[in-house]
């Protein structure tokens, strides 16, 4: 059984006559969270309508498809499946007809105890259509005898462990759920509704609100089930409140859009601050600071500001190519670097250059970039990484290769420097990263605080049991 790791984005809206189209726009804004499939389920009367497909949001939804998503509520999902396989049964939102009526689930994150739960459900006769962990949740909701869906959801959620930010649509309500450790972001917003009153929106990132003109209201709290129905808004908590949260630090390092506010903190500001701290921790005698676009740009701005060394766009990116990592095969990824990034000789020739990127995983991207920068005439290339060494896979919804492929898990700093072909290499320290995410903007609930983050990919401290996932790298892909 292959297990699926998802990098995903979710969106939901309630009480807006253009719910389907606004969900389409919302998904457009969070397209960076998953590019292999997209889907929307809308609600008119008590009936669900859906359209899903493989590919980018703009390709999956035509004008005609959007015309077939009527009603005043909808949920949507973008997904990147990390196995080579990507078949339609796994495309979300997942839908089912339950005793309680239709349910559609859009899930971001990864349930770590999915295999024991799946085996248990199969043993009791459950039939699975796909291979993703979200289907397990649906089965568990389906088996609960209550006619109250919030109660069914709560009972199911109390049994699952790991990362899950959910947007769920029934025939009567829109639900937004965040796991008790709060791994993945999920925000609540509102906008005036032409139908009267306010339309409520939920999304993985605030950049989706910016696009549709919604106002950020608050985060869905870790462990919260929020829902809105004909009776108004409701909020409950499930499970035992953990001693601390485990917000994903990698959202700030790489995954989220820089124009989003994640966990109460501007992603752009975190990255720029990380660059400043990196410059203090790992200075370099250089003529230019050059980002790897786009992922390294805010950190390079910070590095330049702190060091006083000029910032230049010495590498130009072709914007019509997807992120290299999204391509599932190594061969395509290798090709991707060359067609995506073009170092400019006019800027780089004869210069001592600091190349700044957000993170270094396998090291293959940096190695190619540095070779290209040297070929463009740079005299020296100093690589600076605005995150600590990536030493552990993520089991909570970010696709990272297995440990043996993480260069920092198996090689010393000197060997990595040699492999990537840099004159020097410097990473941000763990303390530096914590300082960057805190940014001095600690709010009352700890948002923006350095505490309460999961940094397992950097420090190996996994905040949940892993149920054997770490022992079977072949089931990761
Ligand atoms: P590499 O070291 O060749 O594996 O590539 C690292 C680059 O890929 C980083 O500079 C990031 O911009 C990007 N990246 C880092 N982590 C991830 C991830 N989990 N998924 C996709 N891309 C990533």
GROMACS .gro file of C-alpha atoms and ligand atoms in nm:
model
  500
    1UNK     CA    1   0.000   0.000   0.000
    2UNK     CA    2   0.150   0.329  -0.108
    3UNK     CA    3   0.079   0.604   0.133
    4UNK     CA    4   0.020   0.950  -0.002
    5UNK     CA    5   0.178   1.268   0.118
    6UNK     CA    6  -0.006   1.578   0.025
    7UNK     CA    7   0.093   1.934  -0.011
    8UNK     CA    8  -0.245   2.095  -0.039
    9UNK     CA    9  -0.456   2.402  -0.007
   10UNK     CA   10  -0.819   2.430   0.099
   11UNK     CA   11  -1.088   2.693   0.057
   12UNK     CA   12  -1.452   2.724   0.164
   13UNK     CA   13  -1.728   2.984   0.142
   14UNK     CA   14  -2.077   3.019   0.287
   15UNK     CA   15  -2.364   3.252   0.197
   16UNK     CA   16  -2.249   3.402  -0.130
   17UNK     CA   17  -2.441   3.361  -0.457
   18UNK     CA   18  -2.110   3.338  -0.647
   19UNK     CA   19  -1.968   3.072  -0.415
   20UNK     CA   20  -1.839   2.849  -0.698
   21UNK     CA   21  -1.656   3.129  -0.879
   22UNK     CA   22  -1.512   3.278  -0.563
   23UNK     CA   23  -1.381   2.934  -0.470
   24UNK     CA   24  -1.219   2.915  -0.813
   25UNK     CA   25  -1.047   3.249  -0.742
   26UNK     CA   26  -0.950   3.138  -0.393
   27UNK     CA   27  -0.790   2.825  -0.534
   28UNK     CA   28  -0.605   3.037  -0.788
   29UNK     CA   29  -0.449   3.232  -0.502
   30UNK     CA   30  -0.330   2.917  -0.328
   31UNK     CA   31  -0.225   2.731  -0.641
   32UNK     CA   32   0.135   2.721  -0.509
   33UNK     CA   33   0.017   2.472  -0.244
   34UNK     CA   34  -0.060   2.203  -0.501
   35UNK     CA   35  -0.050   2.187  -0.877
   36UNK     CA   36  -0.149   1.839  -0.978
   37UNK     CA   37  -0.521   1.845  -0.919
   38UNK     CA   38  -0.802   2.077  -0.825
   39UNK     CA   39  -1.167   2.040  -0.732
   40UNK     CA   40  -1.472   2.234  -0.618
   41UNK     CA   41  -1.796   2.109  -0.461
   42UNK     CA   42  -2.084   2.357  -0.439
   43UNK     CA   43  -2.416   2.338  -0.259
   44UNK     CA   44  -2.752   2.444  -0.399
   45UNK     CA   45  -3.059   2.358  -0.199
   46UNK     CA   46  -2.954   2.037  -0.034
   47UNK     CA   47  -2.765   1.907  -0.333
   48UNK     CA   48  -2.393   1.895  -0.404
   49UNK     CA   49  -2.247   1.973  -0.747
   50UNK     CA   50  -1.884   1.901  -0.819
   51UNK     CA   51  -1.612   1.939  -1.071
   52UNK     CA   52  -1.260   1.801  -1.027
   53UNK     CA   53  -0.967   1.725  -1.247
   54UNK     CA   54  -0.595   1.675  -1.284
   55UNK     CA   55  -0.392   1.985  -1.355
   56UNK     CA   56  -0.381   2.351  -1.263
   57UNK     CA   57  -0.687   2.542  -1.145
   58UNK     CA   58  -0.695   2.744  -1.467
   59UNK     CA   59  -0.695   2.426  -1.676
   60UNK     CA   60  -0.939   2.221  -1.469
   61UNK     CA   61  -1.213   2.486  -1.455
   62UNK     CA   62  -1.360   2.618  -1.776
   63UNK     CA   63  -1.638   2.872  -1.794
   64UNK     CA   64  -1.877   2.588  -1.852
   65UNK     CA   65  -1.754   2.392  -1.552
   66UNK     CA   66  -1.803   2.698  -1.332
   67UNK     CA   67  -2.156   2.739  -1.464
   68UNK     CA   68  -2.226   2.393  -1.326
   69UNK     CA   69  -2.122   2.486  -0.973
   70UNK     CA   70  -2.434   2.668  -0.854
   71UNK     CA   71  -2.539   2.765  -0.504
   72UNK     CA   72  -2.434   2.987  -0.217
   73UNK     CA   73  -2.174   2.762  -0.054
   74UNK     CA   74  -1.871   2.571  -0.179
   75UNK     CA   75  -1.544   2.406  -0.080
   76UNK     CA   76  -1.238   2.364  -0.297
   77UNK     CA   77  -0.900   2.199  -0.292
   78UNK     CA   78  -0.565   2.206  -0.472
   79UNK     CA   79  -0.337   1.912  -0.435
   80UNK     CA   80   0.009   1.790  -0.511
   81UNK     CA   81   0.035   1.417  -0.468
   82UNK     CA   82   0.387   1.315  -0.400
   83UNK     CA   83   0.378   0.976  -0.560
   84UNK     CA   84   0.413   0.947  -0.936
   85UNK     CA   85   0.057   0.821  -0.942
   86UNK     CA   86  -0.218   1.074  -0.941
   87UNK     CA   87  -0.555   0.934  -1.018
   88UNK     CA   88  -0.895   1.088  -1.007
   89UNK     CA   89  -1.024   0.893  -0.708
   90UNK     CA   90  -0.773   1.077  -0.493
   91UNK     CA   91  -0.863   1.422  -0.621
   92UNK     CA   92  -1.031   1.630  -0.354
   93UNK     CA   93  -1.274   1.743  -0.222
   94UNK     CA   94  -1.368   1.383  -0.150
   95UNK     CA   95  -1.741   1.332  -0.158
   96UNK     CA   96  -1.978   1.073  -0.014
   97UNK     CA   97  -2.347   1.023   0.047
   98UNK     CA   98  -2.385   0.947   0.416
   99UNK     CA   99  -2.689   0.871   0.630
  100UNK     CA  100  -2.673   1.240   0.716
  101UNK     CA  101  -2.673   1.348   0.351
  102UNK     CA  102  -2.390   1.452   0.119
  103UNK     CA  103  -2.050   1.543   0.261
  104UNK     CA  104  -1.748   1.690   0.082
  105UNK     CA  105  -1.407   1.703   0.254
  106UNK     CA  106  -1.105   1.912   0.153
  107UNK     CA  107  -0.797   1.824   0.358
  108UNK     CA  108  -0.452   1.976   0.395
  109UNK     CA  109  -0.202   1.779   0.601
  110UNK     CA  110  -0.122   1.421   0.671
  111UNK     CA  111  -0.278   1.181   0.920
  112UNK     CA  112   0.005   0.986   1.082
  113UNK     CA  113  -0.202   0.696   1.217
  114UNK     CA  114  -0.378   0.643   0.885
  115UNK     CA  115  -0.244   0.292   0.826
  116UNK     CA  116  -0.366   0.135   1.153
  117UNK     CA  117  -0.700   0.310   1.107
  118UNK     CA  118  -0.729   0.197   0.745
  119UNK     CA  119  -0.654  -0.164   0.835
  120UNK     CA  120  -0.908  -0.152   1.114
  121UNK     CA  121  -1.175  -0.005   0.885
  122UNK     CA  122  -1.099  -0.258   0.611
  123UNK     CA  123  -1.129  -0.535   0.868
  124UNK     CA  124  -1.477  -0.410   0.936
  125UNK     CA  125  -1.575  -0.411   0.570
  126UNK     CA  126  -1.497  -0.058   0.459
  127UNK     CA  127  -1.432  -0.024   0.087
  128UNK     CA  128  -1.176   0.235  -0.019
  129UNK     CA  129  -1.187   0.408  -0.358
  130UNK     CA  130  -0.848   0.577  -0.339
  131UNK     CA  131  -0.529   0.571  -0.140
  132UNK     CA  132  -0.534   0.895   0.053
  133UNK     CA  133  -0.582   0.939   0.423
  134UNK     CA  134  -0.877   1.175   0.388
  135UNK     CA  135  -1.099   0.886   0.288
  136UNK     CA  136  -1.036   0.732   0.630
  137UNK     CA  137  -1.190   1.036   0.792
  138UNK     CA  138  -1.496   1.006   0.569
  139UNK     CA  139  -1.543   0.642   0.670
  140UNK     CA  140  -1.513   0.729   1.035
  141UNK     CA  141  -1.766   1.009   1.003
  142UNK     CA  142  -1.998   0.775   0.813
  143UNK     CA  143  -1.987   0.510   1.086
  144UNK     CA  144  -2.093   0.740   1.365
  145UNK     CA  145  -2.463   0.693   1.440
  146UNK     CA  146  -2.552   1.054   1.526
  147UNK     CA  147  -2.770   1.260   1.294
  148UNK     CA  148  -2.567   1.565   1.395
  149UNK     CA  149  -2.271   1.594   1.158
  150UNK     CA  150  -2.067   1.808   1.397
  151UNK     CA  151  -2.088   1.525   1.649
  152UNK     CA  152  -1.985   1.266   1.386
  153UNK     CA  153  -1.692   1.485   1.287
  154UNK     CA  154  -1.582   1.536   1.644
  155UNK     CA  155  -1.589   1.167   1.721
  156UNK     CA  156  -1.385   1.088   1.407
  157UNK     CA  157  -1.137   1.367   1.471
  158UNK     CA  158  -1.068   1.243   1.820
  159UNK     CA  159  -0.929   0.922   1.672
  160UNK     CA  160  -0.700   1.064   1.408
  161UNK     CA  161  -0.353   1.199   1.478
  162UNK     CA  162  -0.131   1.425   1.279
  163UNK     CA  163  -0.186   1.726   1.060
  164UNK     CA  164  -0.524   1.822   0.927
  165UNK     CA  165  -0.675   2.151   0.829
  166UNK     CA  166  -1.015   2.075   0.679
  167UNK     CA  167  -1.295   2.251   0.493
  168UNK     CA  168  -1.606   2.031   0.499
  169UNK     CA  169  -1.937   2.097   0.327
  170UNK     CA  170  -2.257   1.913   0.413
  171UNK     CA  171  -2.605   1.987   0.281
  172UNK     CA  172  -2.660   2.218   0.576
  173UNK     CA  173  -2.330   2.363   0.691
  174UNK     CA  174  -1.972   2.461   0.615
  175UNK     CA  175  -1.717   2.333   0.867
  176UNK     CA  176  -1.357   2.442   0.923
  177UNK     CA  177  -1.136   2.221   1.138
  178UNK     CA  178  -0.776   2.240   1.254
  179UNK     CA  179  -0.591   1.960   1.431
  180UNK     CA  180  -0.509   2.013   1.799
  181UNK     CA  181  -0.140   2.074   1.729
  182UNK     CA  182  -0.224   2.329   1.459
  183UNK     CA  183   0.034   2.203   1.207
  184UNK     CA  184  -0.119   2.358   0.898
  185UNK     CA  185  -0.265   2.707   0.870
  186UNK     CA  186  -0.637   2.776   0.830
  187UNK     CA  187  -0.790   3.120   0.844
  188UNK     CA  188  -1.142   3.258   0.871
  189UNK     CA  189  -1.256   3.570   0.691
  190UNK     CA  190  -1.569   3.751   0.585
  191UNK     CA  191  -1.700   3.972   0.309
  192UNK     CA  192  -2.031   4.144   0.244
  193UNK     CA  193  -2.275   3.912   0.069
  194UNK     CA  194  -2.507   4.023  -0.210
  195UNK     CA  195  -2.752   3.779  -0.049
  196UNK     CA  196  -2.749   3.995   0.266
  197UNK     CA  197  -2.536   3.983   0.578
  198UNK     CA  198  -2.185   3.848   0.550
  199UNK     CA  199  -2.036   3.563   0.354
  200UNK     CA  200  -1.789   3.360   0.559
  201UNK     CA  201  -1.472   3.226   0.398
  202UNK     CA  202  -1.204   2.985   0.513
  203UNK     CA  203  -0.872   2.933   0.340
  204UNK     CA  204  -0.529   2.786   0.390
  205UNK     CA  205  -0.370   3.127   0.346
  206UNK     CA  206  -0.474   3.489   0.375
  207UNK     CA  207  -0.357   3.564   0.019
  208UNK     CA  208  -0.683   3.398  -0.095
  209UNK     CA  209  -0.879   3.662   0.100
  210UNK     CA  210  -0.682   3.944  -0.061
  211UNK     CA  211  -0.781   3.826  -0.406
  212UNK     CA  212  -1.155   3.801  -0.339
  213UNK     CA  213  -1.174   4.110  -0.120
  214UNK     CA  214  -1.248   3.927   0.206
  215UNK     CA  215  -1.140   4.060   0.543
  216UNK     CA  216  -0.925   3.841   0.766
  217UNK     CA  217  -1.112   3.776   1.089
  218UNK     CA  218  -0.902   3.522   1.277
  219UNK     CA  219  -0.726   3.188   1.258
  220UNK     CA  220  -0.922   2.871   1.314
  221UNK     CA  221  -0.772   2.766   1.646
  222UNK     CA  222  -0.583   2.441   1.691
  223UNK     CA  223  -0.836   2.178   1.798
  224UNK     CA  224  -1.133   2.387   1.685
  225UNK     CA  225  -1.436   2.277   1.486
  226UNK     CA  226  -1.597   2.592   1.353
  227UNK     CA  227  -1.915   2.573   1.151
  228UNK     CA  228  -2.178   2.796   1.003
  229UNK     CA  229  -2.532   2.691   0.914
  230UNK     CA  230  -2.881   2.840   0.893
  231UNK     CA  231  -2.871   2.901   1.269
  232UNK     CA  232  -2.549   3.102   1.256
  233UNK     CA  233  -2.191   3.040   1.366
  234UNK     CA  234  -2.073   2.771   1.608
  235UNK     CA  235  -1.741   2.676   1.755
  236UNK     CA  236  -1.632   2.380   1.964
  237UNK     CA  237  -1.306   2.216   2.057
  238UNK     CA  238  -1.225   1.847   2.028
  239UNK     CA  239  -0.967   1.619   2.181
  240UNK     CA  240  -0.741   1.702   2.469
  241UNK     CA  241  -0.568   2.033   2.450
  242UNK     CA  242  -0.196   1.956   2.399
  243UNK     CA  243   0.064   2.133   2.610
  244UNK     CA  244   0.193   2.316   2.305
  245UNK     CA  245   0.115   2.364   1.937
  246UNK     CA  246   0.324   2.240   1.643
  247UNK     CA  247   0.280   2.501   1.373
  248UNK     CA  248   0.485   2.411   1.067
  249UNK     CA  249   0.791   2.633   1.050
  250UNK     CA  250   0.846   2.528   0.688
  251UNK     CA  251   0.533   2.722   0.589
  252UNK     CA  252   0.737   3.031   0.678
  253UNK     CA  253   1.061   2.903   0.527
  254UNK     CA  254   0.932   2.797   0.188
  255UNK     CA  255   0.580   2.672   0.148
  256UNK     CA  256   0.343   2.964   0.203
  257UNK     CA  257   0.320   3.264  -0.025
  258UNK     CA  258   0.524   3.560   0.102
  259UNK     CA  259   0.218   3.786   0.087
  260UNK     CA  260   0.030   3.566   0.334
  261UNK     CA  261   0.009   3.613   0.707
  262UNK     CA  262   0.062   3.267   0.851
  263UNK     CA  263   0.025   3.185   1.221
  264UNK     CA  264  -0.016   3.556   1.288
  265UNK     CA  265   0.308   3.657   1.120
  266UNK     CA  266   0.385   3.797   0.773
  267UNK     CA  267   0.572   3.532   0.577
  268UNK     CA  268   0.763   3.798   0.386
  269UNK     CA  269   0.881   3.958   0.708
  270UNK     CA  270   0.990   3.624   0.849
  271UNK     CA  271   1.196   3.550   0.539
  272UNK     CA  272   1.351   3.897   0.526
  273UNK     CA  273   1.437   3.873   0.896
  274UNK     CA  274   1.585   3.527   0.837
  275UNK     CA  275   1.809   3.688   0.574
  276UNK     CA  276   1.921   3.959   0.815
  277UNK     CA  277   2.010   3.707   1.083
  278UNK     CA  278   2.181   3.485   0.827
  279UNK     CA  279   2.401   3.781   0.725
  280UNK     CA  280   2.503   3.832   1.087
  281UNK     CA  281   2.565   3.463   1.146
  282UNK     CA  282   2.745   3.394   0.817
  283UNK     CA  283   2.893   3.711   0.667
  284UNK     CA  284   3.078   3.696   0.336
  285UNK     CA  285   3.319   3.929   0.164
  286UNK     CA  286   3.121   3.994  -0.153
  287UNK     CA  287   3.025   4.249  -0.419
  288UNK     CA  288   2.666   4.137  -0.472
  289UNK     CA  289   2.380   3.959  -0.300
  290UNK     CA  290   2.183   3.754  -0.552
  291UNK     CA  291   1.864   3.563  -0.467
  292UNK     CA  292   1.756   3.237  -0.619
  293UNK     CA  293   1.423   3.360  -0.752
  294UNK     CA  294   1.158   3.354  -0.624
  295UNK     CA  295   1.213   3.149  -0.311
  296UNK     CA  296   1.527   3.330  -0.196
  297UNK     CA  297   1.421   3.690  -0.269
  298UNK     CA  298   1.293   3.815   0.070
  299UNK     CA  299   1.589   3.655   0.253
  300UNK     CA  300   1.835   3.810   0.004
  301UNK     CA  301   1.677   4.152   0.061
  302UNK     CA  302   1.732   4.104   0.434
  303UNK     CA  303   2.088   3.980   0.379
  304UNK     CA  304   2.168   4.282   0.163
  305UNK     CA  305   2.011   4.528   0.407
  306UNK     CA  306   2.203   4.383   0.699
  307UNK     CA  307   2.539   4.349   0.521
  308UNK     CA  308   2.522   4.668   0.319
  309UNK     CA  309   2.621   4.471   0.009
  310UNK     CA  310   2.408   4.560  -0.297
  311UNK     CA  311   2.117   4.337  -0.396
  312UNK     CA  312   2.098   4.243  -0.764
  313UNK     CA  313   1.873   4.016  -0.964
  314UNK     CA  314   2.169   3.829  -1.105
  315UNK     CA  315   1.954   3.529  -1.187
  316UNK     CA  316   1.639   3.584  -1.391
  317UNK     CA  317   1.352   3.342  -1.370
  318UNK     CA  318   1.126   3.233  -1.650
  319UNK     CA  319   0.785   3.257  -1.487
  320UNK     CA  320   0.607   3.026  -1.727
  321UNK     CA  321   0.750   2.711  -1.575
  322UNK     CA  322   0.615   2.548  -1.260
  323UNK     CA  323   0.821   2.511  -0.947
  324UNK     CA  324   1.091   2.258  -1.022
  325UNK     CA  325   0.999   2.039  -0.726
  326UNK     CA  326   0.649   1.988  -0.857
  327UNK     CA  327   0.778   1.774  -1.140
  328UNK     CA  328   0.766   1.422  -1.006
  329UNK     CA  329   1.061   1.276  -1.195
  330UNK     CA  330   1.426   1.354  -1.133
  331UNK     CA  331   1.498   1.383  -1.505
  332UNK     CA  332   1.240   1.654  -1.549
  333UNK     CA  333   1.354   1.835  -1.236
  334UNK     CA  334   1.713   1.843  -1.365
  335UNK     CA  335   1.601   1.992  -1.689
  336UNK     CA  336   1.378   2.234  -1.500
  337UNK     CA  337   1.663   2.427  -1.337
  338UNK     CA  338   1.815   2.514  -1.674
  339UNK     CA  339   1.497   2.625  -1.839
  340UNK     CA  340   1.379   2.815  -1.533
  341UNK     CA  341   1.677   3.018  -1.416
  342UNK     CA  342   1.913   3.226  -1.629
  343UNK     CA  343   2.213   3.393  -1.463
  344UNK     CA  344   2.306   3.727  -1.620
  345UNK     CA  345   2.670   3.770  -1.720
  346UNK     CA  346   2.630   4.147  -1.738
  347UNK     CA  347   2.568   4.152  -1.363
  348UNK     CA  348   2.779   3.862  -1.242
  349UNK     CA  349   3.099   3.874  -1.446
  350UNK     CA  350   3.409   3.908  -1.230
  351UNK     CA  351   3.201   3.958  -0.914
  352UNK     CA  352   3.218   3.792  -0.574
  353UNK     CA  353   2.861   3.680  -0.529
  354UNK     CA  354   2.651   3.564  -0.234
  355UNK     CA  355   2.370   3.341  -0.365
  356UNK     CA  356   2.080   3.322  -0.119
  357UNK     CA  357   1.813   3.053  -0.119
  358UNK     CA  358   1.541   2.958   0.127
  359UNK     CA  359   1.645   2.598   0.193
  360UNK     CA  360   1.869   2.321   0.071
  361UNK     CA  361   1.718   1.974   0.054
  362UNK     CA  362   1.897   1.734  -0.181
  363UNK     CA  363   2.147   1.994  -0.290
  364UNK     CA  364   2.097   1.920  -0.658
  365UNK     CA  365   1.924   2.253  -0.734
  366UNK     CA  366   2.195   2.460  -0.566
  367UNK     CA  367   2.466   2.261  -0.741
  368UNK     CA  368   2.321   2.345  -1.081
  369UNK     CA  369   2.255   2.707  -0.997
  370UNK     CA  370   2.610   2.759  -0.875
  371UNK     CA  371   2.751   2.598  -1.189
  372UNK     CA  372   2.538   2.835  -1.398
  373UNK     CA  373   2.644   3.138  -1.194
  374UNK     CA  374   3.009   3.044  -1.238
  375UNK     CA  375   2.958   2.987  -1.609
  376UNK     CA  376   2.815   3.340  -1.625
  377UNK     CA  377   3.153   3.466  -1.503
  378UNK     CA  378   3.119   3.506  -1.124
  379UNK     CA  379   3.463   3.515  -0.958
  380UNK     CA  380   3.343   3.363  -0.630
  381UNK     CA  381   3.013   3.208  -0.524
  382UNK     CA  382   2.917   3.196  -0.157
  383UNK     CA  383   2.597   3.005  -0.084
  384UNK     CA  384   2.380   3.119   0.206
  385UNK     CA  385   2.070   2.926   0.309
  386UNK     CA  386   1.797   3.104   0.507
  387UNK     CA  387   1.707   2.790   0.703
  388UNK     CA  388   1.896   2.529   0.905
  389UNK     CA  389   2.016   2.206   0.738
  390UNK     CA  390   1.719   1.987   0.637
  391UNK     CA  391   1.790   1.661   0.814
  392UNK     CA  392   1.452   1.487   0.851
  393UNK     CA  393   1.154   1.401   0.633
  394UNK     CA  394   0.818   1.562   0.709
  395UNK     CA  395   0.530   1.331   0.798
  396UNK     CA  396   0.280   1.613   0.837
  397UNK     CA  397   0.201   1.717   0.484
  398UNK     CA  398   0.512   1.871   0.330
  399UNK     CA  399   0.678   1.660   0.068
  400UNK     CA  400   1.038   1.594   0.158
  401UNK     CA  401   1.252   1.311   0.027
  402UNK     CA  402   1.340   1.024   0.256
  403UNK     CA  403   1.627   1.082   0.497
  404UNK     CA  404   1.890   0.912   0.283
  405UNK     CA  405   1.832   1.174   0.011
  406UNK     CA  406   1.862   1.473   0.241
  407UNK     CA  407   2.219   1.584   0.185
  408UNK     CA  408   2.253   1.742   0.529
  409UNK     CA  409   2.144   1.418   0.696
  410UNK     CA  410   2.440   1.233   0.554
  411UNK     CA  411   2.710   1.491   0.476
  412UNK     CA  412   2.916   1.742   0.673
  413UNK     CA  413   2.902   2.113   0.596
  414UNK     CA  414   3.234   2.092   0.408
  415UNK     CA  415   3.119   1.801   0.197
  416UNK     CA  416   2.792   1.977   0.111
  417UNK     CA  417   2.988   2.288   0.015
  418UNK     CA  418   3.209   2.075  -0.206
  419UNK     CA  419   2.908   1.898  -0.362
  420UNK     CA  420   2.727   2.220  -0.451
  421UNK     CA  421   3.053   2.372  -0.576
  422UNK     CA  422   3.043   2.686  -0.360
  423UNK     CA  423   3.343   2.879  -0.224
  424UNK     CA  424   3.169   2.885   0.112
  425UNK     CA  425   2.840   2.768   0.258
  426UNK     CA  426   2.644   2.899   0.554
  427UNK     CA  427   2.308   2.799   0.697
  428UNK     CA  428   2.079   2.990   0.931
  429UNK     CA  429   2.102   2.852   1.285
  430UNK     CA  430   1.802   2.695   1.456
  431UNK     CA  431   1.803   2.983   1.703
  432UNK     CA  432   1.814   3.226   1.411
  433UNK     CA  433   1.511   3.064   1.253
  434UNK     CA  434   1.318   3.078   1.579
  435UNK     CA  435   1.408   3.444   1.611
  436UNK     CA  436   1.294   3.512   1.253
  437UNK     CA  437   0.951   3.351   1.298
  438UNK     CA  438   0.896   3.533   1.626
  439UNK     CA  439   0.992   3.868   1.474
  440UNK     CA  440   0.911   4.039   1.802
  441UNK     CA  441   0.541   4.027   1.710
  442UNK     CA  442   0.416   3.778   1.963
  443UNK     CA  443   0.040   3.811   1.991
  444UNK     CA  444  -0.184   3.713   2.281
  445UNK     CA  445  -0.236   3.359   2.152
  446UNK     CA  446   0.126   3.293   2.073
  447UNK     CA  447   0.087   3.356   1.698
  448UNK     CA  448   0.421   3.478   1.574
  449UNK     CA  449   0.588   3.337   1.881
  450UNK     CA  450   0.891   3.118   1.833
  451UNK     CA  451   0.731   2.869   2.069
  452UNK     CA  452   0.481   2.623   1.942
  453UNK     CA  453   0.642   2.552   1.605
  454UNK     CA  454   0.719   2.211   1.460
  455UNK     CA  455   1.069   2.218   1.310
  456UNK     CA  456   1.112   1.841   1.285
  457UNK     CA  457   1.263   1.867   0.934
  458UNK     CA  458   1.547   2.067   1.093
  459UNK     CA  459   1.574   1.942   1.450
  460UNK     CA  460   1.432   1.588   1.429
  461UNK     CA  461   1.184   1.651   1.711
  462UNK     CA  462   0.862   1.498   1.581
  463UNK     CA  463   0.568   1.615   1.791
  464UNK     CA  464   0.359   1.297   1.742
  465UNK     CA  465   0.428   0.923   1.731
  466UNK     CA  466   0.507   0.820   1.371
  467UNK     CA  467   0.338   0.478   1.364
  468UNK     CA  468   0.628   0.319   1.180
  469UNK     CA  469   0.626   0.570   0.892
  470UNK     CA  470   0.992   0.645   0.949
  471UNK     CA  471   1.083   0.277   0.915
  472UNK     CA  472   0.929   0.222   0.575
  473UNK     CA  473   1.079   0.480   0.344
  474UNK     CA  474   0.952   0.282   0.048
  475UNK     CA  475   0.599   0.375   0.142
  476UNK     CA  476   0.700   0.738   0.125
  477UNK     CA  477   0.753   0.875  -0.215
  478LIG     P1  478   1.716   2.056  -0.366
  478LIG     O1  479   1.819   2.094  -0.262
  478LIG     O2  480   1.773   2.031  -0.500
  478LIG     O3  481   1.633   1.941  -0.319
  478LIG     O4  482   1.617   2.178  -0.384
  478LIG     C1  483   1.593   2.266  -0.282
  478LIG     C2  484   1.503   2.377  -0.330
  478LIG     O5  485   1.372   2.329  -0.355
  478LIG     C3  486   1.491   2.483  -0.221
  478LIG     O6  487   1.576   2.589  -0.250
  478LIG     C4  488   1.346   2.524  -0.224
  478LIG     O7  489   1.329   2.641  -0.301
  478LIG     C5  490   1.276   2.407  -0.285
  478LIG     N1  491   1.216   2.324  -0.181
  478LIG     C6  492   1.254   2.306  -0.055
  478LIG     N2  493   1.174   2.220   0.010
  478LIG     C7  494   1.083   2.180  -0.075
  478LIG     C8  495   0.971   2.094  -0.067
  478LIG     N3  496   0.936   2.028   0.042
  478LIG     N4  497   0.901   2.079  -0.176
  478LIG     C9  498   0.937   2.143  -0.283
  478LIG     N5  499   1.037   2.226  -0.298
  478LIG    C10  500   1.111   2.246  -0.196
   0.00000   0.00000   0.00000
